[in-house]
PDB file of C-alpha atoms in Angstrom:
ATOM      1  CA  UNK A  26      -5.234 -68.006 289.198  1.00 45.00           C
ATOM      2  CA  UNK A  27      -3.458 -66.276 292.218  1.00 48.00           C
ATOM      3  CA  UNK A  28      -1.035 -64.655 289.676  1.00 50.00           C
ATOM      4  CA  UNK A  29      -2.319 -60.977 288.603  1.00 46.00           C
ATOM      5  CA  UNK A  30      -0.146 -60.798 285.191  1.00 45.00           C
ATOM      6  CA  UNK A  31      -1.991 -64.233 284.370  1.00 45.00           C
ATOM      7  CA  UNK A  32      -5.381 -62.833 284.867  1.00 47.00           C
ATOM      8  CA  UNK A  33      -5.112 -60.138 283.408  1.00 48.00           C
ATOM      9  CA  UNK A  34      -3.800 -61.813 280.216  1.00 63.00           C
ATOM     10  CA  UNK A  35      -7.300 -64.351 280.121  1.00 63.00           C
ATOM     11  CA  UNK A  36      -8.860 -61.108 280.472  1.00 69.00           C
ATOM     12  CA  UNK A  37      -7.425 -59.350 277.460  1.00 66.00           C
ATOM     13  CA  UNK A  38      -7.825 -62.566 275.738  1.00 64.00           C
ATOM     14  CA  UNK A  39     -12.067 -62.796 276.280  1.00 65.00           C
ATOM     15  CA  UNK A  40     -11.925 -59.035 275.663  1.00 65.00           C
ATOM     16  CA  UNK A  41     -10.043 -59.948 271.957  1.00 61.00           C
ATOM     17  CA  UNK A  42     -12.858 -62.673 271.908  1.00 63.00           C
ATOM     18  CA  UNK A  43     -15.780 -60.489 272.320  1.00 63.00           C
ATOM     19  CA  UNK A  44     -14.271 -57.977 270.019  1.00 64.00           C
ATOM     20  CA  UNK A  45     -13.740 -60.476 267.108  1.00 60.00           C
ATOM     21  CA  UNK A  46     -17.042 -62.079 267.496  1.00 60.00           C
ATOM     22  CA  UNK A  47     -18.519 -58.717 267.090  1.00 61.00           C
ATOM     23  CA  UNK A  48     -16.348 -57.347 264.045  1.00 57.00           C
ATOM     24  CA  UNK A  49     -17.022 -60.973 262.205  1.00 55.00           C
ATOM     25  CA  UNK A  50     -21.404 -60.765 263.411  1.00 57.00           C
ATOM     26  CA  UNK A  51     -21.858 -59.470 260.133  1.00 56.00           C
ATOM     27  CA  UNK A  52     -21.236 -61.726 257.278  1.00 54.00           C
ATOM     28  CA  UNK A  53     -19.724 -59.098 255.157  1.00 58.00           C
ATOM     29  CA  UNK A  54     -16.762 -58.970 257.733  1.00 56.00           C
ATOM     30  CA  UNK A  55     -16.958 -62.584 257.498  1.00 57.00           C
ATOM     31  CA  UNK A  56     -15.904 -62.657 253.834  1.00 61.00           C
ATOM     32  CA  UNK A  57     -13.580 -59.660 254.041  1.00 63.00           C
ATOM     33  CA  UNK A  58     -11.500 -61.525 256.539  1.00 59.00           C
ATOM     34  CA  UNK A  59     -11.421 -65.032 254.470  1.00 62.00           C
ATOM     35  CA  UNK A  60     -10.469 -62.692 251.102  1.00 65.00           C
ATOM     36  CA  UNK A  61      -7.762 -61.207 253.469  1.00 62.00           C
ATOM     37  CA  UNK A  62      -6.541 -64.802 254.632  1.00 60.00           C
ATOM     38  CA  UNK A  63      -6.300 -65.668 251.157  1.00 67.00           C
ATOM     39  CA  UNK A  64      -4.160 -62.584 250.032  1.00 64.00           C
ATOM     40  CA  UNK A  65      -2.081 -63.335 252.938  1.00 63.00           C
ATOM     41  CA  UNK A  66      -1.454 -66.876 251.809  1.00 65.00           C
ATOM     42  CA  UNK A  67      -1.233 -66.190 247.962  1.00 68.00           C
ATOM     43  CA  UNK A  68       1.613 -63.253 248.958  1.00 67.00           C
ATOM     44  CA  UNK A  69       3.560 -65.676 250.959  1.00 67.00           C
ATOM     45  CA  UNK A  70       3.527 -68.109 247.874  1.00 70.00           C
ATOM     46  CA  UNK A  71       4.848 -65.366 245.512  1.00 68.00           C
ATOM     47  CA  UNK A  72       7.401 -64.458 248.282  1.00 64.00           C
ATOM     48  CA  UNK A  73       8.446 -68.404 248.774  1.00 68.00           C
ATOM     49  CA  UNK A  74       8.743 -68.681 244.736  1.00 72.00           C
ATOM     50  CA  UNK A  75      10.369 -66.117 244.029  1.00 67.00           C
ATOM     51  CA  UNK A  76      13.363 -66.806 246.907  1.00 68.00           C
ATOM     52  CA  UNK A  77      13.707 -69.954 245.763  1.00 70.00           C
ATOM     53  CA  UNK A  78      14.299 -68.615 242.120  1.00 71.00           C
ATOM     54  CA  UNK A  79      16.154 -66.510 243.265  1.00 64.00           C
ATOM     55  CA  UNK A  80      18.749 -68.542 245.817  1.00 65.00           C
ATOM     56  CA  UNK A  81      18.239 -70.997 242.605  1.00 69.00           C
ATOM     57  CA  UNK A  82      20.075 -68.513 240.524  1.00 62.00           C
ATOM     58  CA  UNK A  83      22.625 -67.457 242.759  1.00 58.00           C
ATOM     59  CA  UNK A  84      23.456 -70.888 243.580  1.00 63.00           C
ATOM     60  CA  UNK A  85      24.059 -71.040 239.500  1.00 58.00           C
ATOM     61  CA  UNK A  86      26.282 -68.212 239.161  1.00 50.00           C
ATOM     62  CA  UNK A  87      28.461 -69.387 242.020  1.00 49.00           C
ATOM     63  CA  UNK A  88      28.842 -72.805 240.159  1.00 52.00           C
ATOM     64  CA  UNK A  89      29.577 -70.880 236.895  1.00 50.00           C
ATOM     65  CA  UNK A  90      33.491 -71.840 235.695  1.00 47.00           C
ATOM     66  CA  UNK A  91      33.991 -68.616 233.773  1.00 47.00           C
ATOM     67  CA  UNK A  92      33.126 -66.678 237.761  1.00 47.00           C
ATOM     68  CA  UNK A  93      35.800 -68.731 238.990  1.00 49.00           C
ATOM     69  CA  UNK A  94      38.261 -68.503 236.150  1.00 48.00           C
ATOM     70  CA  UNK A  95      37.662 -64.447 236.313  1.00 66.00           C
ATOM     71  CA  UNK A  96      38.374 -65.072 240.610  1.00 67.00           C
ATOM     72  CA  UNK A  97      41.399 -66.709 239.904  1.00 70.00           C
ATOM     73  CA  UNK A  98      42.966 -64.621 237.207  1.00 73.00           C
ATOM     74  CA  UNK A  99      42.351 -61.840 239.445  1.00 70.00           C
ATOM     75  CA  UNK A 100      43.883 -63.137 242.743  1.00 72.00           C
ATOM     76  CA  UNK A 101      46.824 -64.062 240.274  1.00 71.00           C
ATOM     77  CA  UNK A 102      47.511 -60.668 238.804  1.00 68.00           C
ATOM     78  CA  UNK A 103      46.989 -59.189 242.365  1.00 70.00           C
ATOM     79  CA  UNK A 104      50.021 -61.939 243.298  1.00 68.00           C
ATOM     80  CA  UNK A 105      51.828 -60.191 240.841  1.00 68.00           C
ATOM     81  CA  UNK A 106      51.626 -56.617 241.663  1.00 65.00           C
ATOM     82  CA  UNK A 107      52.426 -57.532 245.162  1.00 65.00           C
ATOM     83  CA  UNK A 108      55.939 -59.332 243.661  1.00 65.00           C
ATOM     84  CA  UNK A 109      56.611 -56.550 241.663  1.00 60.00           C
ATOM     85  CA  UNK A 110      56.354 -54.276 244.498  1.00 59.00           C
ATOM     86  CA  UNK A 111      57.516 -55.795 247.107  1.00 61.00           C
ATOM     87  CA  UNK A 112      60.997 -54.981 246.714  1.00 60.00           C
ATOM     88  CA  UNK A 113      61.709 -51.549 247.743  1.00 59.00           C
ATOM     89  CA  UNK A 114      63.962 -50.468 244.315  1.00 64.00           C
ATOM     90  CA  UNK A 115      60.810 -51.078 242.373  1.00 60.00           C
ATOM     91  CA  UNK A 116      58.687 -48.899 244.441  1.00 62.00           C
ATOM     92  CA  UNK A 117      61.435 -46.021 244.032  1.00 68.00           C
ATOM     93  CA  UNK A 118      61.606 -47.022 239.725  1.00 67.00           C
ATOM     94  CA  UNK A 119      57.683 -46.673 239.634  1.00 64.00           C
ATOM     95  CA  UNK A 120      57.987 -43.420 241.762  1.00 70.00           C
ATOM     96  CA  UNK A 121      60.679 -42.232 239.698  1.00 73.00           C
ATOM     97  CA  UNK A 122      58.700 -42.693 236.341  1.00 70.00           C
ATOM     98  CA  UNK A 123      55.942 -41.138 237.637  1.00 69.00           C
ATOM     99  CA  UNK A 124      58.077 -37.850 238.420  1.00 77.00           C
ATOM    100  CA  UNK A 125      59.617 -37.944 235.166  1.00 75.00           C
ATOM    101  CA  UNK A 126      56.064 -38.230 233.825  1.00 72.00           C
ATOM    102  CA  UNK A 127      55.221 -34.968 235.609  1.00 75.00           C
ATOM    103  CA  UNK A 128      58.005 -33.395 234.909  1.00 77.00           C
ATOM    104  CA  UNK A 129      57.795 -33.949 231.083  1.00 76.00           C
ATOM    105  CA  UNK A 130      54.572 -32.850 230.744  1.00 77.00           C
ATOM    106  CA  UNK A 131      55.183 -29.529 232.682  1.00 79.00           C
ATOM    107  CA  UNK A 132      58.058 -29.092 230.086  1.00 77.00           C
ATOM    108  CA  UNK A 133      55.783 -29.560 227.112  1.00 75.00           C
ATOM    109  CA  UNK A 134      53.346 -27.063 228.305  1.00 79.00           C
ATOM    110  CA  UNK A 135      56.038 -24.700 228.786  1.00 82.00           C
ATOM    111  CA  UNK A 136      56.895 -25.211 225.511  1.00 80.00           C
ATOM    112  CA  UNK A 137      53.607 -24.742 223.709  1.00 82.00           C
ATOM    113  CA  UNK A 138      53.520 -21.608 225.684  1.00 82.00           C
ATOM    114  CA  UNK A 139      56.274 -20.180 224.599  1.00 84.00           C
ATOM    115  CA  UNK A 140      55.485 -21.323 220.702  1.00 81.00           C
ATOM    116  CA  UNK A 141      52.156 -19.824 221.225  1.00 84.00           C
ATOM    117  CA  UNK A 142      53.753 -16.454 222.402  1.00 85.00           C
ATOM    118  CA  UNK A 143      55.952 -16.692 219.424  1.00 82.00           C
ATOM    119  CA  UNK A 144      53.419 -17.256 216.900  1.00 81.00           C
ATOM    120  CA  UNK A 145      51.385 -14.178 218.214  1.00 86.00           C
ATOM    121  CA  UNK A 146      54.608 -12.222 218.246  1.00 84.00           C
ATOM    122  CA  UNK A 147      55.819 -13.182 214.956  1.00 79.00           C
ATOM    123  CA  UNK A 148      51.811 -12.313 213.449  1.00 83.00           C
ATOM    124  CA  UNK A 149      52.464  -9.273 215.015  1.00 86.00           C
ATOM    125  CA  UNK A 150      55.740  -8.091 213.491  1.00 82.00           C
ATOM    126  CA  UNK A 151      53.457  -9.704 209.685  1.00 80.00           C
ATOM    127  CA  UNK A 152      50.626  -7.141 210.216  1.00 82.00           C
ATOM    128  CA  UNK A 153      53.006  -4.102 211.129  1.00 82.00           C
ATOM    129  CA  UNK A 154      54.971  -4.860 207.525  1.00 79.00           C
ATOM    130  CA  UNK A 155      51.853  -4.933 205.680  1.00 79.00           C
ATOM    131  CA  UNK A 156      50.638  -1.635 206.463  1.00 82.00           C
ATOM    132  CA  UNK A 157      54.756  -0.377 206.139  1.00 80.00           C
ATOM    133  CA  UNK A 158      54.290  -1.809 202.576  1.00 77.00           C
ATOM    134  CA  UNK A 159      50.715  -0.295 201.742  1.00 78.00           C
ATOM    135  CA  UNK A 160      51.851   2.947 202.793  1.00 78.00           C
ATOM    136  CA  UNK A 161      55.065   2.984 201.201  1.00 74.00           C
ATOM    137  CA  UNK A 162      53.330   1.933 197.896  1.00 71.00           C
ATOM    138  CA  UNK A 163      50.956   5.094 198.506  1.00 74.00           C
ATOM    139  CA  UNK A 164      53.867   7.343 198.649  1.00 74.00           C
ATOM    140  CA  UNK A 165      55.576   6.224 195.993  1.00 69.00           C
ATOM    141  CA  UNK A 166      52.721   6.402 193.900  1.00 66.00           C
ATOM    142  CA  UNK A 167      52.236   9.680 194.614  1.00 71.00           C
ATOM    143  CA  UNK A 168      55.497  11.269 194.455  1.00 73.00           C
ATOM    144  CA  UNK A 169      55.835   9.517 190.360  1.00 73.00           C
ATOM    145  CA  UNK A 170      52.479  11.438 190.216  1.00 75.00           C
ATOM    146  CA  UNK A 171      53.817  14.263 191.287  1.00 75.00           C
ATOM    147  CA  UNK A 172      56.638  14.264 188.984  1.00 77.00           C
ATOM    148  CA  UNK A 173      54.991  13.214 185.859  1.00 78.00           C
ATOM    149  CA  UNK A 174      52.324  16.074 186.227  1.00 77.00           C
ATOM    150  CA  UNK A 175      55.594  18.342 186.209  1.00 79.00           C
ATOM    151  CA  UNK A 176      57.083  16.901 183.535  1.00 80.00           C
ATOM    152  CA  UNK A 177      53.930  17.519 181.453  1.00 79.00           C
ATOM    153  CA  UNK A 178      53.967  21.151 182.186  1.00 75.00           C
ATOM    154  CA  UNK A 179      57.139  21.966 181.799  1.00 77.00           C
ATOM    155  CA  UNK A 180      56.500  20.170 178.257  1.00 73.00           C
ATOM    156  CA  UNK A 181      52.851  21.995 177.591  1.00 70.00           C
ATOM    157  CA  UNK A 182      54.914  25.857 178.333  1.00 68.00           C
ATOM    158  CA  UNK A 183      57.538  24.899 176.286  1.00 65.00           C
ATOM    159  CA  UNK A 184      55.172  23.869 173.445  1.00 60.00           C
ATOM    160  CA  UNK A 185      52.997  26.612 173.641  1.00 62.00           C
ATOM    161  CA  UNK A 186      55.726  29.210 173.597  1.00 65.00           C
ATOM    162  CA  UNK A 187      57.970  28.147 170.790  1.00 62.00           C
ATOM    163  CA  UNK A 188      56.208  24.981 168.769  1.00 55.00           C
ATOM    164  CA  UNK A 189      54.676  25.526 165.954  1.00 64.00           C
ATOM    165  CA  UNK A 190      50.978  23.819 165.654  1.00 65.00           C
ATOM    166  CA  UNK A 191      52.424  20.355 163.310  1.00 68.00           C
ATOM    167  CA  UNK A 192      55.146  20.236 165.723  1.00 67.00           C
ATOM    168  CA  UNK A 193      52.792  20.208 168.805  1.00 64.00           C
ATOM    169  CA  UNK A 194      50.736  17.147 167.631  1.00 74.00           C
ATOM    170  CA  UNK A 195      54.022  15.355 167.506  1.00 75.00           C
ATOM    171  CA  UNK A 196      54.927  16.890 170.777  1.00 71.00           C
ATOM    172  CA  UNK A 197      51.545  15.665 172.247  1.00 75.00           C
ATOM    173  CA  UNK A 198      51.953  12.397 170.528  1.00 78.00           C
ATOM    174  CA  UNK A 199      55.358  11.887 172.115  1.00 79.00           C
ATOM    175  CA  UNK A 200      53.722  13.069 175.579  1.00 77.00           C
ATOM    176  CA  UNK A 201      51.598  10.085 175.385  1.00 80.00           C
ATOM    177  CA  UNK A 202      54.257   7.635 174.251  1.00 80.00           C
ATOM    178  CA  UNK A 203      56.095   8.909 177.675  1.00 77.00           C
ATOM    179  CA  UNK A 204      53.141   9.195 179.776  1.00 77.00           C
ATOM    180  CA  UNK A 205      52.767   5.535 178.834  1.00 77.00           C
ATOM    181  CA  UNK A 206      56.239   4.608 179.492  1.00 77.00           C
ATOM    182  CA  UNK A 207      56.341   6.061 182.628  1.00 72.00           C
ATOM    183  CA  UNK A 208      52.813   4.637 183.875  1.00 73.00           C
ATOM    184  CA  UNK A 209      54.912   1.351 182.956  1.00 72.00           C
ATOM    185  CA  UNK A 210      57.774   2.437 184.841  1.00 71.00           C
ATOM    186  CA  UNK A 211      55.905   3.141 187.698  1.00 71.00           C
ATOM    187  CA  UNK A 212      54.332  -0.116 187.839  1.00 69.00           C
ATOM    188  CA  UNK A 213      57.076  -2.093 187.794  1.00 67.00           C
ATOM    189  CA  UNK A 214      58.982   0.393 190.459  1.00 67.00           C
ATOM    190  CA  UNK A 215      55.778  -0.503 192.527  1.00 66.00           C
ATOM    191  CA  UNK A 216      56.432  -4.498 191.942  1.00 66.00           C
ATOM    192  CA  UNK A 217      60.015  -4.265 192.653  1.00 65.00           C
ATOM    193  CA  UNK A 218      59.488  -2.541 196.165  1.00 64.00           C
ATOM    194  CA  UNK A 219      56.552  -4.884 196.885  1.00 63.00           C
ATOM    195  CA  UNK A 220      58.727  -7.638 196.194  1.00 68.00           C
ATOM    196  CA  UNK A 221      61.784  -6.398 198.737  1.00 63.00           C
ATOM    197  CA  UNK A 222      59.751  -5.118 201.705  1.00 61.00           C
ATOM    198  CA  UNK A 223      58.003  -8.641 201.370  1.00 63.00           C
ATOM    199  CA  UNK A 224      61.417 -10.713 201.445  1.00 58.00           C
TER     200      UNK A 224
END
């Protein structure tokens, strides 16, 4: 009783006493404190079942033989990495691969590059020939034009200064027969130059 701290723990004790006597003075509080007690104790149950399933369950997966075949196979291929790379020649082979690796692909990509560059290069040079060849064709189309319109006037003076009118039909008829001849003759000029500006 001569200690202070002592005291003054019986103290807070009555004090908790008084306090609890008055919270549970209603009956109410009464029954909200035993439903509370019961929660309490119903939680704990849940928690206690639920460990136990679960330690039940890890204690079955550690017994499991295909866990411990999977542990062993891997500790065994680990033991083999670390013998294939323990000697120092190895390390340098599997170093050297891996620079050839790099190396190789760095290669290819320069390659594609450069066939891609081509490719563009060579569709280039494709599209500049095409239009050579469509505007060749124009010209020589109209140059044959050109002539045959001549031809046929030279032909229509000559006819109207010294043919007589029989002789002009069959001068007209024979204009056609050439007109159609040379329309023919053009054509296949025009196919023959297609054909060598293409090869």
């Amino acid at each position: 009783m001569g200690d202070s701290s002592k005291n003054v723990d019986v103290e807070q004790l009555i004090a908790y006493s008084d306090d609890l006597v008055r919270v549970l003075k209603d009956k109410r509080d009464i029954n909200s404190f035993t439903q509370c007690l019961e929660h309490s104790k119903s939680l704990r149950s849940s928690c206690d079942s639920d460990f136990n399933q679960l330690q039940s369950s890890l204690q079955g997966k550690m017994g499991d033989s295909s866990k411990n075949v999977d542990v062993e196979q891997l500790i065994a291929y680990s033991d083999d990495l670390v013998r294939v790379l323990k000697d120092k020649r190895d390390i340098n082979s599997f170093t050297q691969c891996l620079e050839h690796s790099k190396s190789l692909r760095s290669s290819c990509d320069s390659d594609f590059n450069q066939l891609q560059s081509s490719l563009q290069d060579y569709q280039k040079k494709i599209d500049v020939c095409k239009k050579k060849t469509e505007e060749a064709k124009s010209e020589v189309a109209a140059d044959a034009e050109i002539d045959l319109l001549q031809k046929e006037l030279e032909i229509n003076d000559l006819e109207l200064q010294s043919i007589p009118l029989q002789e002009r039909r069959q001068a007209l008829k024979k204009l056609e027969q050439d007109e159609m001849r040379a329309e023919v003759l053009i054509l296949n000029t025009l196919d023959e130059l297609e054909m060598l500006l293409l090869h």
